[in-house]
């Protein structure tokens, strides 16, 4: 387990899980949101994002936190381990609400409100994104270690047992 991706709906706790797992394994952690978003709330170009992502993928060890469906297949191909946090909608919505107004190391700015468009994207995640994620996991499952958690309790138990 040297090249790991952590994926799931926004608000599921990918970054929290990733930080805890990085501390346990001493594997460097990279946040896709930090590759995409600038401090001024604009975005880097796709080309800039892809260059930074490829630099990470070329390293010997990494944990990459984030979905970014456009590059997910590439990351699944390159990783040896997938953690999918497939949590209920209410858990994810609560997770996003709970981080409003808080500084985070995985985001270059403080979210000041729960944007309605982002909220709708989360609501639609299970029908728009999750089937594609599961299809990619299935496509590459034969040579990957796959962990799917359906609750925060399952993920926390995994971390505690990993210690």
PDB file of C-alpha atoms in Angstrom:
ATOM      1  CA  UNK A   1       0.000   0.000   0.000  1.00  0.00           C
ATOM      2  CA  UNK A   2       2.056   2.905  -1.332  1.00  0.00           C
ATOM      3  CA  UNK A   3      -0.172   4.694  -3.844  1.00  0.00           C
ATOM      4  CA  UNK A   4      -3.599   5.391  -2.413  1.00  0.00           C
ATOM      5  CA  UNK A   5      -6.658   7.340  -3.493  1.00  0.00           C
ATOM      6  CA  UNK A   6      -9.481   8.406  -1.201  1.00  0.00           C
ATOM      7  CA  UNK A   7     -12.719   9.205  -3.015  1.00  0.00           C
ATOM      8  CA  UNK A   8     -16.347   9.850  -2.136  1.00  0.00           C
ATOM      9  CA  UNK A   9     -19.007  12.529  -1.963  1.00  0.00           C
ATOM     10  CA  UNK A  10     -18.047  15.987  -0.715  1.00  0.00           C
ATOM     11  CA  UNK A  11     -18.636  16.132   3.027  1.00  0.00           C
ATOM     12  CA  UNK A  12     -18.040  12.420   3.549  1.00  0.00           C
ATOM     13  CA  UNK A  13     -14.773  13.091   5.352  1.00  0.00           C
ATOM     14  CA  UNK A  14     -12.226  12.147   2.696  1.00  0.00           C
ATOM     15  CA  UNK A  15      -9.725  14.718   3.917  1.00  0.00           C
ATOM     16  CA  UNK A  16     -10.117  13.735   7.565  1.00  0.00           C
ATOM     17  CA  UNK A  17      -9.687  10.050   6.717  1.00  0.00           C
ATOM     18  CA  UNK A  18      -6.728  10.856   4.445  1.00  0.00           C
ATOM     19  CA  UNK A  19      -4.972  12.913   7.132  1.00  0.00           C
ATOM     20  CA  UNK A  20      -5.427  10.174   9.718  1.00  0.00           C
ATOM     21  CA  UNK A  21      -4.212   7.488   7.321  1.00  0.00           C
ATOM     22  CA  UNK A  22      -1.226   9.601   6.273  1.00  0.00           C
ATOM     23  CA  UNK A  23      -0.235  10.014   9.916  1.00  0.00           C
ATOM     24  CA  UNK A  24      -0.452   6.249  10.443  1.00  0.00           C
ATOM     25  CA  UNK A  25       1.504   5.310   7.319  1.00  0.00           C
ATOM     26  CA  UNK A  26       3.794   8.353   6.908  1.00  0.00           C
ATOM     27  CA  UNK A  27       2.784   8.427   3.240  1.00  0.00           C
ATOM     28  CA  UNK A  28       2.667  11.984   1.827  1.00  0.00           C
ATOM     29  CA  UNK A  29      -0.840  13.384   1.353  1.00  0.00           C
ATOM     30  CA  UNK A  30      -1.970  15.540  -1.574  1.00  0.00           C
ATOM     31  CA  UNK A  31      -5.344  17.284  -1.872  1.00  0.00           C
ATOM     32  CA  UNK A  32      -6.795  17.663  -5.361  1.00  0.00           C
ATOM     33  CA  UNK A  33      -8.705  20.755  -4.229  1.00  0.00           C
ATOM     34  CA  UNK A  34      -5.345  22.437  -3.573  1.00  0.00           C
ATOM     35  CA  UNK A  35      -4.220  21.571  -7.119  1.00  0.00           C
ATOM     36  CA  UNK A  36      -7.396  23.014  -8.653  1.00  0.00           C
ATOM     37  CA  UNK A  37      -8.399  26.000  -6.513  1.00  0.00           C
ATOM     38  CA  UNK A  38      -6.449  29.213  -6.048  1.00  0.00           C
ATOM     39  CA  UNK A  39      -6.606  31.362  -2.906  1.00  0.00           C
ATOM     40  CA  UNK A  40      -8.565  34.016  -4.821  1.00  0.00           C
ATOM     41  CA  UNK A  41     -11.342  31.449  -5.481  1.00  0.00           C
ATOM     42  CA  UNK A  42     -10.444  31.043  -9.142  1.00  0.00           C
ATOM     43  CA  UNK A  43      -9.064  27.829 -10.608  1.00  0.00           C
ATOM     44  CA  UNK A  44      -5.864  26.751 -12.218  1.00  0.00           C
ATOM     45  CA  UNK A  45      -6.180  25.627 -15.840  1.00  0.00           C
ATOM     46  CA  UNK A  46      -6.757  21.970 -16.622  1.00  0.00           C
ATOM     47  CA  UNK A  47      -3.261  21.855 -18.039  1.00  0.00           C
ATOM     48  CA  UNK A  48      -1.752  23.259 -14.829  1.00  0.00           C
ATOM     49  CA  UNK A  49      -3.818  20.837 -12.743  1.00  0.00           C
ATOM     50  CA  UNK A  50      -2.784  17.881 -14.916  1.00  0.00           C
ATOM     51  CA  UNK A  51       0.916  18.801 -14.714  1.00  0.00           C
ATOM     52  CA  UNK A  52       0.787  19.019 -10.917  1.00  0.00           C
ATOM     53  CA  UNK A  53      -1.177  15.759 -10.716  1.00  0.00           C
ATOM     54  CA  UNK A  54       1.308  13.965 -12.983  1.00  0.00           C
ATOM     55  CA  UNK A  55       4.183  15.175 -10.802  1.00  0.00           C
ATOM     56  CA  UNK A  56       2.488  13.514  -7.823  1.00  0.00           C
ATOM     57  CA  UNK A  57       1.669  10.316  -9.721  1.00  0.00           C
ATOM     58  CA  UNK A  58       5.338   9.955 -10.657  1.00  0.00           C
ATOM     59  CA  UNK A  59       6.368   9.827  -6.996  1.00  0.00           C
ATOM     60  CA  UNK A  60       6.980   6.505  -5.227  1.00  0.00           C
ATOM     61  CA  UNK A  61       4.384   7.002  -2.498  1.00  0.00           C
ATOM     62  CA  UNK A  62       1.268   9.127  -2.165  1.00  0.00           C
ATOM     63  CA  UNK A  63      -2.215   9.491  -0.834  1.00  0.00           C
ATOM     64  CA  UNK A  64      -4.423  11.550  -3.132  1.00  0.00           C
ATOM     65  CA  UNK A  65      -7.610  12.937  -1.623  1.00  0.00           C
ATOM     66  CA  UNK A  66     -10.444  13.956  -3.945  1.00  0.00           C
ATOM     67  CA  UNK A  67     -12.774  12.892  -6.722  1.00  0.00           C
ATOM     68  CA  UNK A  68     -12.300  14.985  -9.864  1.00  0.00           C
ATOM     69  CA  UNK A  69     -13.996  12.432 -12.090  1.00  0.00           C
ATOM     70  CA  UNK A  70     -12.134  13.722 -15.173  1.00  0.00           C
ATOM     71  CA  UNK A  71      -8.862  12.300 -13.834  1.00  0.00           C
ATOM     72  CA  UNK A  72     -10.212   9.454 -11.708  1.00  0.00           C
ATOM     73  CA  UNK A  73      -9.454   6.654 -14.161  1.00  0.00           C
ATOM     74  CA  UNK A  74      -5.846   7.819 -14.448  1.00  0.00           C
ATOM     75  CA  UNK A  75      -5.497   7.829 -10.659  1.00  0.00           C
ATOM     76  CA  UNK A  76      -7.152   4.418 -10.306  1.00  0.00           C
ATOM     77  CA  UNK A  77      -4.771   2.992 -12.916  1.00  0.00           C
ATOM     78  CA  UNK A  78      -1.768   4.394 -11.033  1.00  0.00           C
ATOM     79  CA  UNK A  79      -2.794   3.517  -7.487  1.00  0.00           C
ATOM     80  CA  UNK A  80      -2.559   0.227  -5.637  1.00  0.00           C
ATOM     81  CA  UNK A  81      -5.283   1.013  -3.073  1.00  0.00           C
ATOM     82  CA  UNK A  82      -8.708   2.660  -3.287  1.00  0.00           C
ATOM     83  CA  UNK A  83     -10.714   3.912  -0.331  1.00  0.00           C
ATOM     84  CA  UNK A  84     -14.285   4.845  -1.259  1.00  0.00           C
ATOM     85  CA  UNK A  85     -16.394   6.611   1.342  1.00  0.00           C
ATOM     86  CA  UNK A  86     -19.937   5.829   0.159  1.00  0.00           C
ATOM     87  CA  UNK A  87     -21.965   7.521   2.873  1.00  0.00           C
ATOM     88  CA  UNK A  88     -25.638   8.521   3.033  1.00  0.00           C
ATOM     89  CA  UNK A  89     -26.599  11.930   1.681  1.00  0.00           C
ATOM     90  CA  UNK A  90     -27.513  13.339   5.101  1.00  0.00           C
ATOM     91  CA  UNK A  91     -24.042  12.484   6.452  1.00  0.00           C
ATOM     92  CA  UNK A  92     -22.360  14.273   3.537  1.00  0.00           C
ATOM     93  CA  UNK A  93     -24.592  17.350   3.759  1.00  0.00           C
ATOM     94  CA  UNK A  94     -23.914  17.557   7.492  1.00  0.00           C
ATOM     95  CA  UNK A  95     -20.190  17.200   6.806  1.00  0.00           C
ATOM     96  CA  UNK A  96     -20.188  20.168   4.444  1.00  0.00           C
ATOM     97  CA  UNK A  97     -22.335  22.290   6.764  1.00  0.00           C
ATOM     98  CA  UNK A  98     -20.004  21.555   9.676  1.00  0.00           C
ATOM     99  CA  UNK A  99     -16.939  22.911   7.880  1.00  0.00           C
ATOM    100  CA  UNK A 100     -18.453  26.259   6.856  1.00  0.00           C
ATOM    101  CA  UNK A 101     -16.431  29.075   8.386  1.00  0.00           C
ATOM    102  CA  UNK A 102     -13.497  26.848   9.348  1.00  0.00           C
ATOM    103  CA  UNK A 103      -9.957  26.990   8.043  1.00  0.00           C
ATOM    104  CA  UNK A 104      -8.895  23.755   6.362  1.00  0.00           C
ATOM    105  CA  UNK A 105      -5.538  22.523   5.085  1.00  0.00           C
ATOM    106  CA  UNK A 106      -7.250  20.863   2.113  1.00  0.00           C
ATOM    107  CA  UNK A 107      -8.820  24.072   0.746  1.00  0.00           C
ATOM    108  CA  UNK A 108      -7.064  27.385  -0.007  1.00  0.00           C
ATOM    109  CA  UNK A 109      -9.901  29.530   1.410  1.00  0.00           C
ATOM    110  CA  UNK A 110     -12.546  29.408   4.108  1.00  0.00           C
ATOM    111  CA  UNK A 111     -15.993  28.454   2.873  1.00  0.00           C
ATOM    112  CA  UNK A 112     -18.332  31.165   4.096  1.00  0.00           C
ATOM    113  CA  UNK A 113     -21.625  29.695   2.918  1.00  0.00           C
ATOM    114  CA  UNK A 114     -23.129  26.486   1.591  1.00  0.00           C
ATOM    115  CA  UNK A 115     -23.464  27.363  -2.072  1.00  0.00           C
ATOM    116  CA  UNK A 116     -26.778  26.127  -3.520  1.00  0.00           C
ATOM    117  CA  UNK A 117     -25.165  24.846  -6.722  1.00  0.00           C
ATOM    118  CA  UNK A 118     -22.619  22.856  -4.703  1.00  0.00           C
ATOM    119  CA  UNK A 119     -25.420  21.537  -2.473  1.00  0.00           C
ATOM    120  CA  UNK A 120     -27.313  20.317  -5.550  1.00  0.00           C
ATOM    121  CA  UNK A 121     -24.149  18.676  -6.886  1.00  0.00           C
ATOM    122  CA  UNK A 122     -23.887  16.747  -3.605  1.00  0.00           C
ATOM    123  CA  UNK A 123     -27.575  15.781  -3.749  1.00  0.00           C
ATOM    124  CA  UNK A 124     -27.054  14.471  -7.297  1.00  0.00           C
ATOM    125  CA  UNK A 125     -23.734  12.744  -6.487  1.00  0.00           C
ATOM    126  CA  UNK A 126     -25.213   9.274  -5.938  1.00  0.00           C
ATOM    127  CA  UNK A 127     -26.901   9.236  -9.350  1.00  0.00           C
ATOM    128  CA  UNK A 128     -24.435  11.304 -11.397  1.00  0.00           C
ATOM    129  CA  UNK A 129     -20.995  10.398 -10.009  1.00  0.00           C
ATOM    130  CA  UNK A 130     -21.213   7.246  -7.908  1.00  0.00           C
ATOM    131  CA  UNK A 131     -22.181   4.844 -10.737  1.00  0.00           C
ATOM    132  CA  UNK A 132     -19.151   6.003 -12.753  1.00  0.00           C
ATOM    133  CA  UNK A 133     -16.911   5.599  -9.706  1.00  0.00           C
ATOM    134  CA  UNK A 134     -18.165   2.061  -9.096  1.00  0.00           C
ATOM    135  CA  UNK A 135     -17.716   1.180 -12.783  1.00  0.00           C
ATOM    136  CA  UNK A 136     -14.082   2.334 -12.694  1.00  0.00           C
ATOM    137  CA  UNK A 137     -13.433   0.441  -9.473  1.00  0.00           C
ATOM    138  CA  UNK A 138     -14.946  -2.692 -11.005  1.00  0.00           C
ATOM    139  CA  UNK A 139     -12.888  -2.250 -14.172  1.00  0.00           C
ATOM    140  CA  UNK A 140      -9.597  -2.185 -12.227  1.00  0.00           C
ATOM    141  CA  UNK A 141     -10.500  -4.264  -9.164  1.00  0.00           C
ATOM    142  CA  UNK A 142      -8.352  -7.285 -10.045  1.00  0.00           C
ATOM    143  CA  UNK A 143      -5.047  -5.610  -9.268  1.00  0.00           C
ATOM    144  CA  UNK A 144      -6.111  -3.128  -6.582  1.00  0.00           C
ATOM    145  CA  UNK A 145      -6.846  -3.284  -2.886  1.00  0.00           C
ATOM    146  CA  UNK A 146     -10.367  -1.883  -2.580  1.00  0.00           C
ATOM    147  CA  UNK A 147     -11.952  -0.653   0.662  1.00  0.00           C
ATOM    148  CA  UNK A 148     -15.513   0.667   0.596  1.00  0.00           C
ATOM    149  CA  UNK A 149     -16.958   2.181   3.758  1.00  0.00           C
ATOM    150  CA  UNK A 150     -20.652   2.899   4.155  1.00  0.00           C
ATOM    151  CA  UNK A 151     -20.365   4.784   7.454  1.00  0.00           C
ATOM    152  CA  UNK A 152     -17.866   6.894   9.343  1.00  0.00           C
ATOM    153  CA  UNK A 153     -17.860   4.217  12.008  1.00  0.00           C
ATOM    154  CA  UNK A 154     -16.593   1.615   9.492  1.00  0.00           C
ATOM    155  CA  UNK A 155     -13.811   3.957   8.347  1.00  0.00           C
ATOM    156  CA  UNK A 156     -12.822   4.749  11.931  1.00  0.00           C
ATOM    157  CA  UNK A 157     -12.753   1.056  12.833  1.00  0.00           C
ATOM    158  CA  UNK A 158     -10.480   0.403   9.857  1.00  0.00           C
ATOM    159  CA  UNK A 159      -8.064   3.121  11.032  1.00  0.00           C
ATOM    160  CA  UNK A 160      -8.090   1.799  14.595  1.00  0.00           C
ATOM    161  CA  UNK A 161      -7.452  -1.778  13.414  1.00  0.00           C
ATOM    162  CA  UNK A 162      -4.703  -0.571  11.062  1.00  0.00           C
ATOM    163  CA  UNK A 163      -2.755   0.860  13.996  1.00  0.00           C
TER     164      UNK A 163
END
